[in-house]
Backbone as a ProteinNet text record, in pm:
[ID]
protein_1_A
[PRIMARY]
MIGPGASNPQRDMGRTLAGRVSDACPRTIVERPTSALARTRETARLQTVETTGSGTIRVVLCDDHVMVREGLKKVIDGVDGIVVVASASDGAEGVEATVRLRPDVVLMDLAMPGVDGVEATRRIAAEAPDSSVVVLTSFAEQARVLDAIDAGASGYVLKDASVDEVVRAIHVAAAGDSPLDPRIAKAVVSRSASDPFAVLSEREREVLALIADGVPSKVIARRLGITEPTVRAHLTRIYRHIGVDDRTQAALWAVEHGMGRR
[TERTIARY]
16310.9	16244.1	16299.6	16211.4	16250.3	16269.7	16389.2	16420.1	16342.2	16339.5	16260.5	16306.7	16432.8	16480.1	16487.7	16449.6	16463.2	16343.6	16364.6	16256.4	16176.5	16047.8	15958.7	15904	15949.4	15903.9	15753.7	15690.4	15545.6	15474.6	15527.3	15465.4	15488.3	15610.5	15644.7	15573.4	15536.5	15478.1	15353.8	15274.9	15149.3	15161.4	15282.7	15299.7	15256.4	15182.6	15135.4	15241	15221.4	15312.1	15319.8	15204.5	15203.1	15289.4	15281	15360.2	15507.8	15546.8	15687.8	15743.5	15664.1	15708.5	15729.6	15638.6	15651.7	15779.7	15811.6	15933	16057.6	16049.6	16168.1	16196.7	16099.5	16114.7	16152.1	16228.6	16255.3	16128.5	16109.8	15987.8	16001.8	15998.2	16007	15889.8	15862.1	15754.1	15813	15755.2	15805.9	15707.7	15752.6	15666.2	15680.8	15571.1	15575	15657.1	15755	15839.2	15759.5	15788.5	15717	15810	15932.5	16023.6	16092.1	16153.8	16225.1	16340.4	16410.6	16521.1	16472.7	16361	16306.7	16264	16205.5	16162.2	16283.1	16392.3	16513.1	16564.6	16563	16607.4	16516.8	16387.1	16292.2	16314.9	16336.9	16360.4	16487.7	16584.7	16711.8	16694.5	16580.5	16555.7	16530.5	16512	16488.2	16621	16668.1	16798.1	16780.9	16877.6	16869.8	16981.3	16958.8	17055.9	17078	17201.9	17232.9	17243	17177.7	17185.5	17236.9	17319	17375.3	17338.2	17283.1	17249.3	17132.9	17151	17044.6	16930	16807.8	16690.7	16644.8	16715	16673.7	16553.8	16449.9	16331.3	16356.7	16343.4	16372.2	16241	16235.1	16109.8	16128.4	16028	16019.8	15906	15931.3	15829	15776.6	15647.3	15587.7	15483.1	15517.9	15429	15472.1	15375	15409.9	15449.2	15442	15480	15622	15709.3	15849.8	15865.8	15796.3	15810.6	15766.6	15660.7	15614.1	15719.1	15772.9	15873.2	15997.5	16048.1	16170.6	16147.8	16030.9	16000.3	15985.8	15913.8	15897.9	16032.5	16117.6	16248.2	16328.7	16329.4	16405	16348.1	16216.5	16152.9	16182.2	16162.5	16178.2	16323.8	16414.3	16556.1	16609.2	16534.4	16575.6	16534.2	16467.1	16421.1	16516.4	16564.8	16654.5	16585	16655.6	16604.6	16519.5	16501.7	16424.1	16504.6	16507.4	16579.2	16498.8	16493.2	16429.1	16531.5	16502.1	16596.9	16567.8	16447.3	16415.7	16296.1	16292	16177.7	16130.6	16001.4	15946	15840.7	15836.5	15745.8	15612.9	15597.7	15469.3	15460.6	15344.7	15322.8	15416.6	15445.7	15533.5	15673.3	15726.5	15857.1	15853.5	15742.6	15729.2	15732.3	15664	15664.3	15805.2	15870.7	16004.8	16101.7	16096.8	16186.1	16157.1	16029.6	15991.5	16033.9	16010.8	16048.6	16200.5	16273.4	16419.7	16481.4	16427.7	16490.7	16427.4	16302.8	16232.5	16234.7	16179.6	16178.2	16079.1	16086.8	15990.6	15855	15857.4	15734	15739.4	15624.4	15608.6	15502.4	15537.5	15438	15384.5	15257.1	15199.6	15090.9	15114.3	15008.6	14909.8	14786.5	14687.3	14671.2	14657.6	14630.2	14760.6	14797.3	14918.7	14888.2	14956.8	14934.7	14988.6	14935.6	14982.3	14933	15025.1	14990.7	14961.3	14835.3	14798.6	14833.3	14804.1	14842	14771.4	14647	14573.3	14635.4	14660.6	14719.7	14861.7	14938	15073.8	15070.5	14975.3	14960.7	14927.8	14840.1	14802.7	14925.6	15008	15126.8	15228.8	15244.3	15338.2	15291.9	15163	15109.3	15136.2	15136.4	15159.5	15308.4	15391.1	15531.4	15627.3	15587.3	15673.3	15587.4	15519.4	15421.5	15480.9	15612.9	15674.5	15684.8	15667.9	15671.7	15531.1	15516.5	15385.5	15358.9	15245	15207.6	15117.8	15159.4	15078.2	15034.6	14905.1	14850.7	14858.4	14914.1	14920.2	14822.6	14711.7	14600.6	14529.8	14434.6	14349.4	14215	14145.5	14017.7	13917	13927.4	13832.4	13843.9	13956.6	13978.4	13934.5	13839	13797.5	13760.1	13682.1	13639.8	13760.6	13859	13977.1	14064.3	14060.5	14134.2	14080.3	13947.9	13888.3	13934.9	13948.3	13999.9	14144.6	14222	14361.1	14371.2	14281.5	14278.3	14247.4	14151.2	14119.9	14241.7	14323.3	14440	14555.6	14546.8	14650.2	14722.6	14677.3	14742.1	14724.9	14828.3	14824.6	14759	14765.2	14708.5	14709.7	14673.1	14664.4	14669.9	14733.2	14736.1	14696.6	14640.1	14597.2	14710.7	14704.7	14812.2	14816.1	14712.2	14718.7	14762.2	14814	14862.5	14988.7	15017.2	15141	15257.3	15376	15495.1	15503.2	15471.3	15473.3	15379.2	15263.1	15166.4	15217.6	15283.5	15338.9	15451.2	15537.7	15647.1	15591.3	15488.3	15425.5	15366.3	15303.5	15244.9	15352.8	15468.6	15578	15624.2	15638.4	15679	15575.8	15448.5	15341.5	15339.4	15349.6	15347.6	15469.5	15586.6	15708.4	15701	15622.5	15605.6	15501.7	15439.1	15341.3	15198.7	15172.7	15036.5	14980.7	14859.2	14791.5	14767.5	14842.9	14817.6	14694.8	14593.7	14467.9	14431.9	14413	14363.7	14218.2	14183	14047	13937.9	13967.5	13863.9	13824.3	13914.3	13880	13850.4	13904.5	13882	13733.2	13654.5	13510.3	13448.2	13493.2	13439	13475.4	13598.9	13641.8	13564.4	13548.3	13474	13329.7	13269.5	13130.9	13115.6	13209.2	13198.7	13226.9	13321.4	13355.7	13239.8	13154.3	13039.8	12945.7	12934.3	12845.8	12919.1	13052.3	13132	13257.4	13260.8	13375.9	13504.5	13493.5	13611.6	13661.4	13598.6	13631.5	13775.2	13832.8	13969	14073.4	14031.6	14125.1	14134.6	14255.5	14272	14222.1	14209.1	14161.5	14254.3	14385.1	14481.3	14473	14456.2	14444.1	14319.8	14212.2	14091.3	14115.9	14190.8	14222.5	14304.1	14404.1	14487.3	14404.5	14319.9	14238.7	14141.5	14083.2	13991	14062.6	14185.9	14262.1	14302.9	14332.9	14363.5	14241.5	14123.1	13999.7	13978.2	14029.6	14017.4	14130.5	14221.1	14329.4	14444.2	14459.1	14564.2	14697.5	14805.5	14936.3	14992.5	15080.3	15137.2	15210.4	15281.2	15354.5	15259.1	15144.6	15046	14978.3	14950.3	14891.6	14983.4	15113.4	15209.3	15204.6	15198.4	15196.2	15067.1	14955.7	14826.6	14815.3	14867.9	14853.7	14971.7	15073.9	15188.8	15275.2	15285.2	15367.5	15462.3	15552.2	15647.7	15591.5	15652.3	15608.9	15630.4	15745.3	15759.5	15649.2	15603.6	15494	15364.8	15341.6	15223.8	15229.7	15347.7	15362.2	15338.6	15385.6	15363.3	15214.2	15142.5	14997.9	14929.6	14974	14912.9	14932.5	15050.9	15076.7	14979	14957.8	14863.5	14720.9	14684.7	14549.8	14525.6	14621.5	14606	14578.5	14656.1	14641.4	14505.2	14462.3	14336.7	14215.2	14213.9	14093.6	14106.2	14221.6	14237.7	14259.6	14339.6	14372.3	14523.3	14568.3	14711.9	14781.9	14705.8	14773.5	14685	14740.3	14675.1	14543.7	14543.4	14422.4	14308.3	14338.9	14235.2	14184.3	14274.7	14234.2	14140.7	14172.9	14087.9	13949.4	13944.6	13815.9	13735.1	13802.5	13735.7	13676.9	13753.8	13708.1	13586.4	13589.8	13477.1	13352.1	13371.2	13258.5	13194.4	13274.6	13222.1	13191.5	13173.8	13124.3	13228.1	13356.3	13459.6	13484.4	13546.4	13584.6	13472.7	13503.7	13404	13297	13173.4	13059.5	13059.9
-3832.8	-3788.5	-3866.7	-3901.8	-3978.6	-3883.9	-3887.2	-3798.4	-3834.1	-3746.7	-3770.3	-3890.3	-3931.7	-4045.9	-4173.7	-4167.4	-4285.9	-4376.2	-4504.4	-4602.6	-4596.8	-4603.8	-4603.9	-4744.2	-4825.8	-4964.3	-4977.2	-4884.1	-4894.4	-4873.8	-4781	-4756.8	-4875.3	-4932.9	-5041.7	-5171.3	-5190.4	-5317.2	-5352.6	-5253.1	-5280.3	-5289.4	-5275.9	-5279.5	-5413.8	-5413.8	-5538.6	-5598.8	-5727.4	-5795.9	-5723.4	-5681.7	-5614.3	-5489.1	-5413.8	-5292.7	-5321.4	-5422.7	-5456.1	-5511.9	-5594.3	-5648.1	-5535.3	-5437.5	-5323.6	-5246.3	-5229.1	-5157.4	-5233	-5368.7	-5450.5	-5463.7	-5432.6	-5451.9	-5321.9	-5331.6	-5211.6	-5165	-5035.1	-4981.7	-4972.2	-5088.2	-5097.5	-5176.2	-5159.2	-5235.1	-5364.3	-5479.1	-5608.9	-5671.6	-5699	-5760.9	-5911.9	-5984.4	-6129.8	-6177.4	-6267.9	-6311.9	-6387.6	-6361.3	-6428.4	-6502.8	-6454.1	-6520.9	-6637.3	-6724.7	-6839.4	-6793.1	-6686.6	-6634.8	-6580.7	-6507.5	-6452	-6563.7	-6668.1	-6781	-6849.5	-6860.2	-6920	-6837.6	-6704.3	-6618	-6631.3	-6643.8	-6657.1	-6787.9	-6895.8	-7024.5	-7020.6	-6943.5	-6933.2	-6870.3	-6805.4	-6744.2	-6849.4	-6975.2	-7082	-7116.3	-7025.1	-7040.8	-7107.3	-7188.6	-7260.9	-7217.3	-7239.6	-7202.9	-7323	-7361.3	-7471.1	-7416.1	-7481.1	-7436.4	-7550.3	-7517.9	-7620.2	-7598	-7482.9	-7455	-7540.5	-7604.7	-7687.6	-7599.7	-7647.4	-7573.7	-7467.6	-7447.2	-7347.3	-7397.7	-7315.6	-7351.2	-7315.5	-7412.8	-7394.4	-7374.1	-7268.8	-7228.9	-7221.4	-7268.6	-7248.4	-7151.5	-7048.8	-6952.8	-6988.9	-6984.5	-7015	-6909.7	-6819.8	-6710.8	-6664.8	-6633.4	-6597.5	-6451	-6371.8	-6231.8	-6213.1	-6164.2	-6147.8	-6058.6	-5946.3	-5852.1	-5913.7	-5994.3	-6058.9	-6157.5	-6238.5	-6336.7	-6269.3	-6170.2	-6104.6	-6030.1	-5966.5	-5896.5	-5991.1	-6102	-6201.3	-6258.2	-6286.3	-6343.3	-6248.8	-6121	-6024.5	-6012.9	-6014.5	-6003.4	-6127.4	-6246.7	-6371.5	-6397.8	-6372.2	-6394.4	-6301.4	-6196	-6105.2	-6152.4	-6267.8	-6323	-6433.3	-6426.3	-6529.5	-6665.4	-6768.4	-6904.9	-6947.8	-6860.5	-6895.5	-6855.6	-6942	-6909.4	-6958	-6877	-6916.9	-6993.9	-7120.1	-7204.3	-7207.9	-7164.3	-7159.8	-7070.5	-7008.2	-6927.5	-6980.3	-7007.6	-7064.9	-6972.7	-6965.3	-6872.4	-6934.9	-7066.1	-7130.8	-7261	-7325.8	-7445.8	-7559.8	-7577.6	-7687	-7669.7	-7546.1	-7518.9	-7538.4	-7499.2	-7514.8	-7660.2	-7745.9	-7889.6	-7945.4	-7909.7	-7960.2	-7920.4	-7793.5	-7746.1	-7814.9	-7835.9	-7898.6	-8044.3	-8116.9	-8258.5	-8272.9	-8180.3	-8188.3	-8145	-8038	-7978.9	-8021.2	-8071.2	-8113.2	-8004.9	-7885.8	-7779	-7810.9	-7734.8	-7751.5	-7693.3	-7578.1	-7506	-7455.2	-7461.1	-7399.8	-7291.9	-7168.2	-7060.8	-7058.8	-7090	-7118.1	-7017.6	-6948.5	-6866.4	-6959.9	-6915.4	-7001.5	-6970.9	-6845.3	-6807.7	-6793.3	-6899.6	-6898.8	-6964.9	-6923.6	-6986.3	-7128.9	-7210.7	-7348.3	-7427.8	-7482.5	-7556.9	-7455.9	-7449.1	-7349.9	-7401.4	-7319	-7352.8	-7474.4	-7495.8	-7612.5	-7740.7	-7746.9	-7867.2	-7888.2	-7779.3	-7791.6	-7846.2	-7798.9	-7849.1	-7997	-8038.7	-8180.3	-8265.8	-8219	-8296.2	-8300.8	-8188.9	-8186.3	-8279.4	-8279.6	-8368.3	-8514.8	-8547.8	-8686	-8719.4	-8624	-8654.3	-8608.1	-8509.4	-8459.3	-8425.6	-8524.5	-8496.7	-8440.4	-8450	-8392.7	-8240	-8183.8	-8038.4	-7981.7	-7887.8	-7828.1	-7712.4	-7717.4	-7611	-7511	-7385.1	-7277.2	-7188.6	-7180.2	-7100.6	-6953.3	-6873.8	-6729.1	-6669.5	-6617.9	-6588.4	-6458.9	-6420.5	-6306.1	-6357	-6273.4	-6316.3	-6353.3	-6291.6	-6318.3	-6460.8	-6528.8	-6664.7	-6770	-6735.9	-6825.6	-6964.7	-6973.3	-7104	-7185.5	-7118.9	-7189.3	-7233.7	-7160.8	-7204	-7337.6	-7354.1	-7481.6	-7592.9	-7562.9	-7661.4	-7696.7	-7597.2	-7621.6	-7707.2	-7683.9	-7767.4	-7911	-7928.7	-8063	-8127.3	-8045.4	-8096.6	-8129.7	-8083.4	-8118.2	-8002.4	-7878.3	-7764.1	-7770.8	-7731.6	-7736.2	-7613	-7501.1	-7378.3	-7268.5	-7147.9	-7037.3	-6906	-6808.6	-6672.1	-6579.9	-6466.7	-6371.8	-6277.5	-6225.1	-6139.9	-6002.9	-5968.9	-5842.7	-5864.9	-5984.5	-6014.5	-5935	-5912.6	-5844.9	-5942.3	-5888.2	-5972.9	-6066.3	-6016.4	-6100.8	-6219.4	-6197	-6305.1	-6410.2	-6365	-6460.2	-6541.7	-6475.7	-6545.3	-6645.5	-6604.9	-6696	-6817.1	-6794.7	-6905.1	-7003.2	-6951.4	-7038.9	-7125.2	-7064.2	-7140	-7246.2	-7209.2	-7302.8	-7421.5	-7393.3	-7500.4	-7590.4	-7531.9	-7610.8	-7702.3	-7662.3	-7743.2	-7853.5	-7857.3	-7962.4	-7925	-7798.7	-7753.4	-7677.3	-7625.9	-7561.1	-7413.7	-7325.8	-7182	-7141.2	-7088.7	-7055.1	-6910	-6833.8	-6697.7	-6704.7	-6636.9	-6646.6	-6610.9	-6522.5	-6479	-6589.6	-6682	-6793.3	-6918.8	-6927.2	-7045.1	-7070.8	-6963.1	-6980.6	-7064.3	-7042.9	-7119.6	-7266.6	-7295.5	-7433.6	-7501	-7428.8	-7485.2	-7511.9	-7418.3	-7434.8	-7558.1	-7577.2	-7692.5	-7822.1	-7818	-7938.2	-7985.3	-7891.4	-7928.3	-8021.2	-8001.9	-8086.3	-8203.3	-8194	-8301	-8319.9	-8420.2	-8438.4	-8471.3	-8514.5	-8548.8	-8432.2	-8316	-8201.5	-8155.4	-8177.6	-8130.9	-8226.3	-8341.1	-8441.3	-8434.9	-8453.1	-8462.6	-8599.3	-8614.6	-8742.4	-8855.9	-8833.9	-8938.1	-8970.7	-8868.4	-8892	-8973.7	-8951.6	-9032.3	-9177.4	-9198.7	-9336.7	-9407.4	-9337.1	-9396.3	-9424.4	-9329.8	-9347.1	-9463.2	-9479.3	-9590.6	-9724.2	-9733.6	-9857.9	-9880	-9770.5	-9781.1	-9834.7	-9787.1	-9833.3	-9982	-10033.8	-10176.9	-10258.1	-10190	-10261.1	-10300.4	-10233	-10266.5	-10206.9	-10286	-10235.1	-10131.9	-10046.5	-9939.4	-9994.7	-10107	-10164.6	-10204.8	-10259.5	-10300.8	-10178.6	-10077.1	-9952.3	-9892.8	-9888.3	-9833.5	-9909.7	-10040.3	-10122.1	-10100.9	-10095.5	-10078.5	-9942.4	-9838.9	-9703.9	-9662	-9747.1	-9715.3	-9604.1	-9598.6	-9497.4	-9566.2	-9490.2	-9549.2	-9548.9	-9631.5	-9633	-9498.5	-9430.1	-9296.6	-9200.2	-9212.2	-9127.4	-9161.3	-9290.5	-9331.6	-9270.6	-9276.7	-9219.9	-9069.2	-9003.6	-8858.3	-8827.7	-8906.7	-8888.3	-8911.5	-9012.5	-9041.9	-8925.2	-8865.7	-8751	-8637.8	-8610.5	-8505.9	-8544	-8670.3	-8716.7	-8698.2	-8739.3	-8723.5	-8578	-8487.9	-8345.4	-8293.8	-8335.8	-8285.4	-8330.6	-8456	-8507.3	-8502.4	-8458.6	-8437.7	-8562.6	-8656.8	-8778	-8787.3	-8886.4	-8896.1	-9016.2	-9118	-9236.7	-9312.4	-9421.6	-9501.8	-9563.5	-9612.5	-9676.3	-9576	-9457.5	-9354.9	-9312.1	-9305	-9268.1	-9373.4	-9500.4	-9608.8	-9603.1	-9579.5	-9571	-9452.2	-9337.7	-9218.7	-9248.1	-9315.7	-9345.4	-9437.2	-9539.3	-9632.6	-9560.7	-9475.4	-9399.9	-9308.3	-9266.9	-9177.4	-9249.2	-9381.8	-9457.2	-9513	-9505.7	-9561.9	-9706.8	-9779.2	-9916.3	-10014.8	-10140.1	-10244.4	-10240.5	-10267.3	-10270.3	-10404.7
-75.6	-199.6	-318	-408.8	-525.8	-641.9	-700.9	-811.6	-935	-1034.4	-1155.5	-1234.2	-1224.2	-1302.3	-1222.3	-1092.1	-1007.2	-1019.7	-981	-984.6	-856.3	-866.2	-750	-734.2	-632.6	-617.4	-604.6	-529.7	-513.2	-644.9	-726.4	-856.2	-949.5	-944.8	-1035.9	-1000.2	-871.6	-828.9	-907.3	-943.3	-1011.8	-1162.2	-1215.6	-1359	-1414.4	-1523.4	-1582.1	-1670.3	-1702.7	-1792.8	-1926.2	-1977.7	-2107.7	-2104.5	-1994.1	-1983.6	-1975.7	-1898.8	-1884.7	-2013.9	-2083.9	-2212.2	-2311.4	-2310.6	-2400.9	-2372.2	-2242.5	-2206	-2247.5	-2242.1	-2269.3	-2417.3	-2502.8	-2646.3	-2714.7	-2822.6	-2902.4	-2969.5	-2977.4	-3035.3	-3186.9	-3248.4	-3393.6	-3445.4	-3573.4	-3635.3	-3688.7	-3646.5	-3688.6	-3786.1	-3906	-4005.1	-3996.1	-4019.5	-4018.9	-4138	-4118	-4227.7	-4331.4	-4458	-4565.1	-4658.9	-4680.7	-4771.6	-4703.6	-4786.3	-4730.1	-4642.8	-4687.9	-4608.6	-4474.9	-4478.8	-4355	-4262	-4319.9	-4237.7	-4172.7	-4249.5	-4194.4	-4077.6	-4094.9	-3986.1	-3864.4	-3891.1	-3779.9	-3706.3	-3781.2	-3717.2	-3634.3	-3681.1	-3608.8	-3471.9	-3448.1	-3318	-3210.6	-3249.8	-3153.7	-3087.7	-3005.8	-2943	-2806.9	-2769.1	-2643.2	-2550.8	-2421.9	-2319.7	-2230.1	-2210.1	-2119.7	-1978.1	-1883.4	-1744.5	-1658.5	-1561.1	-1473.2	-1328.6	-1295.1	-1156.8	-1109.1	-994.3	-940.3	-893.7	-914.8	-871.5	-967.6	-1077.8	-1175.4	-1254.9	-1264.1	-1342.2	-1487.9	-1575.9	-1718	-1792.9	-1873.9	-1938.8	-2090.3	-2163.2	-2307.9	-2335.2	-2416.7	-2456.1	-2594.1	-2611.8	-2742.1	-2776.2	-2866.4	-2906.8	-3045.2	-3131.4	-3269.1	-3284.5	-3179.2	-3187	-3134.1	-3220	-3184.6	-3062.2	-3059.4	-2949	-2816.7	-2819.9	-2698	-2647.1	-2739.4	-2698.9	-2640.6	-2712.1	-2666.2	-2534.9	-2522.4	-2398.6	-2281.3	-2303.2	-2197.2	-2154.3	-2252.4	-2220.6	-2131.9	-2165.9	-2086.6	-1945.6	-1936.6	-1804.2	-1719.9	-1778.4	-1703	-1668.9	-1763.2	-1736	-1627.7	-1597.6	-1491.4	-1353.4	-1346.4	-1218.6	-1175	-1053	-1001	-998.8	-1044	-1035.5	-1152.8	-1252.3	-1371.4	-1494.3	-1596.2	-1718.9	-1839.1	-1942.4	-2068.2	-2150.2	-2180.1	-2253.7	-2402.9	-2444.1	-2586.9	-2610.5	-2728.7	-2770.5	-2904.7	-2916.7	-3039.1	-3097.2	-3231	-3298.7	-3338.2	-3321.4	-3349.5	-3270.5	-3278.9	-3200	-3234.3	-3362.7	-3404.5	-3345.7	-3351.8	-3293.3	-3142.1	-3080.7	-2936.3	-2894.4	-2969.5	-2939.5	-2956.2	-3066.6	-3093.7	-2982.3	-2940.9	-2836.3	-2703.1	-2673.8	-2546.7	-2542.2	-2649.4	-2653.7	-2644.9	-2707.5	-2709.6	-2577.3	-2516.2	-2398.4	-2266.5	-2270.1	-2148.8	-2041	-2070.7	-1970.5	-1858.4	-1752.3	-1642.8	-1680.6	-1750	-1781.2	-1924.8	-1992.4	-2124.4	-2112.9	-2147.3	-2154.7	-2297.1	-2313.8	-2445.4	-2484	-2595.2	-2654.8	-2723.8	-2743.8	-2808.7	-2956.5	-2992.6	-3131.6	-3209	-3281.4	-3363.2	-3496.9	-3602.6	-3733.4	-3735.2	-3826	-3834.1	-3714.7	-3638.9	-3517.5	-3406.4	-3363.5	-3261.2	-3121.7	-3021.8	-2885.6	-2829.4	-2868.7	-2818.7	-2871.1	-3001.3	-3059.7	-3007.8	-2993.6	-2940	-2797.8	-2718.4	-2581.5	-2581.4	-2670.8	-2680.9	-2713.6	-2805.9	-2843.8	-2730.6	-2660	-2548.1	-2437.1	-2408.6	-2304.5	-2338.1	-2467.1	-2509.5	-2516.5	-2561.2	-2588.4	-2479.4	-2400.4	-2292.3	-2171.5	-2114.2	-2007.2	-1879.9	-1861.9	-1742.2	-1749.7	-1869.6	-1885.8	-1867.3	-1776.5	-1749.6	-1845.4	-1913.4	-2005.6	-1934	-1934.2	-1878.4	-1994.9	-2016	-2125.4	-2088.4	-2178.2	-2160.9	-2261.1	-2212.6	-2302.6	-2265	-2348.4	-2319.6	-2268.2	-2193.7	-2135.7	-2242.4	-2360.2	-2468.4	-2519.6	-2489.2	-2538.9	-2437.6	-2352.1	-2245	-2295.4	-2403.2	-2455	-2500.8	-2560.6	-2608.2	-2492	-2381.5	-2263.2	-2214.8	-2216.2	-2176.9	-2270.4	-2398.7	-2493.4	-2458.5	-2418.6	-2382.4	-2256.1	-2161.2	-2040.4	-2078.9	-2169.5	-2218.3	-2283.5	-2349.4	-2420.9	-2326.4	-2201.5	-2105.2	-2039.8	-2061.3	-1997.5	-1846.1	-1774.8	-1628.6	-1568.4	-1638.2	-1584.3	-1687.2	-1644.3	-1738.1	-1663.6	-1728.8	-1677.7	-1791.8	-1756.8	-1859.3	-1896.1	-2018	-2067.8	-2000.7	-1926.4	-1852.9	-1707.9	-1678.3	-1543.8	-1515.4	-1387.4	-1350.3	-1366.8	-1372	-1382	-1261.6	-1143.4	-1023.9	-1038.2	-1098.5	-1116.2	-1214.3	-1320.4	-1416.9	-1353.1	-1280	-1212	-1111.1	-1039.1	-942.9	-1014.3	-1130.1	-1207.2	-1252.3	-1292.3	-1333.6	-1216.8	-1099.2	-980.8	-943.9	-948.7	-912.4	-1009.3	-1139.8	-1239.6	-1225.2	-1199.4	-1184	-1062.6	-962.5	-841.8	-860.6	-978.3	-1005.9	-976.4	-945.2	-918.1	-1038	-1023.3	-1136.2	-1108.4	-1175	-1160	-1240	-1172.7	-1238.4	-1212.9	-1319.1	-1302.1	-1256.3	-1146.5	-1091.5	-1191.3	-1284.3	-1378.7	-1475.2	-1502.7	-1591.1	-1510.5	-1389.5	-1306	-1283.9	-1277.3	-1257.4	-1368.9	-1491.6	-1604.2	-1591.4	-1545.8	-1529.9	-1417.6	-1306.2	-1192.5	-1232.3	-1305	-1348.6	-1436.1	-1529.8	-1618.4	-1542.8	-1447.9	-1371.6	-1285.5	-1243.5	-1160.7	-1236.5	-1367.6	-1447.7	-1511	-1521.1	-1580.3	-1496	-1405.8	-1317.3	-1391	-1517.3	-1594.9	-1679.7	-1664.9	-1751.1	-1733.8	-1615.9	-1591.6	-1648.5	-1699.3	-1750.3	-1901.9	-1953.9	-2098.5	-2145	-2275.2	-2329.7	-2290	-2298.6	-2261.2	-2112.9	-2029.2	-1885.6	-1853.9	-1927.9	-1907.6	-1945.1	-2052.7	-2093.4	-1985.7	-1932.2	-1826.9	-1702.8	-1663.3	-1543.1	-1558.6	-1677.2	-1700.1	-1682.5	-1729.5	-1714.2	-1569.1	-1499.2	-1355.5	-1280.8	-1318.4	-1254.6	-1275.4	-1387.1	-1416	-1355.8	-1283.6	-1217.7	-1309.3	-1421.4	-1516.3	-1469.5	-1463.2	-1419.2	-1516.6	-1466.1	-1548.4	-1670.5	-1654.8	-1767.7	-1879.1	-1842.7	-1942.5	-2003.9	-1921	-1972.2	-2078.9	-2049.6	-2144.9	-2276.8	-2269	-2390.6	-2469	-2399.8	-2468.2	-2536.3	-2471.6	-2524.9	-2612.4	-2620.8	-2704.7	-2648.1	-2514.6	-2448.6	-2351.5	-2289.8	-2196	-2054.2	-1967.1	-1827.1	-1757.5	-1780.7	-1720.4	-1763.7	-1888.5	-1935	-1862.6	-1838.4	-1760.7	-1621.5	-1558.7	-1423.8	-1424	-1529.2	-1538.8	-1551.8	-1632.6	-1645	-1510.6	-1436.8	-1307.5	-1210.5	-1211.9	-1124.5	-1154.3	-1283.2	-1321.2	-1282.3	-1301.4	-1265.9	-1116.9	-1033.2	-888.5	-853	-915.6	-886.4	-930.9	-1050.2	-1105	-1023.3	-978.2	-910	-758.6	-706.9	-563.8	-482.3	-533.7	-458.3	-443.4	-361.9	-331.3	-392.1	-432	-483	-582.1	-633.4	-737	-688.1	-564.7	-510.6	-499.4	-446.8	-435.3	-572.5	-670.5	-805.6	-864.2	-840.6	-892	-828.6	-698.1	-629.1	-680.2	-699.9	-752.7	-889.2	-973.7	-1109.6	-1107.3	-1023.1	-1014.7	-963	-861.4	-806.9	-910.7	-1009.5	-1112.8	-1243.9	-1233.2	-1348.3	-1441.8	-1407.5	-1493.5	-1456.7	-1546.7	-1519.1	-1543.1	-1521.7	-1545.4	-1440	-1482.3	-1388.3	-1313.8
[MASK]
++++++++++++++++++++++++++++++++++++++++++++++++++++++++++++++++++++++++++++++++++++++++++++++++++++++++++++++++++++++++++++++++++++++++++++++++++++++++++++++++++++++++++++++++++++++++++++++++++++++++++++++++++++++++++++++++++++++++++++++++++++++++++++++++++++++

């Protein structure tokens, strides 16, 4: 028999992320900072954690709601093998933390003041392409999720997902795959049916077009003003998005779909 104060695993298994975040946060009213001092205090929340354990997945949280960030951090830090290395209150802070820390995964909110999640994702894809961005969103933001995919997001989970689903998404993204919530995946599949390049960001399309023309990675880097490791990171994402295994297959796929010189 389970006592009144004991935890029931079967009952807890179905708890959603929103519920767990609510439990992890203090039940206080948090006002958005407006003064310079308040802003300084808010910026100071961008705290980092050094990790030395091999195999640990490093995560950056980016959300403008203090309670969401703090709740997510407590939930995620309670999972073995995953650690939150920074929390950012807007897109600009999220980009800065990602470029500086090079985490494995960024959990990105979309609706934020200033630099929103779509623009932050675009900048991360360009400046830190080895970090996988997973959009954490509401179902009502379906159209914006498609914009985030265009900007370079690797996947997305909904805010009413269970903690297990969020943890699974982090593992999938860290492994180089795309965690997709089925409720939004249908929209992506539908759009991809009419546009085979819909899953690629603008930069990935530029790289793929040059690959189709047989341009070496060193030359691609020079033409696009990026480094060779960044080109390789884009290629890895391109292979995953279009379902091929190497550069030759990617070039053939691109030519078959109208890219490259005629």
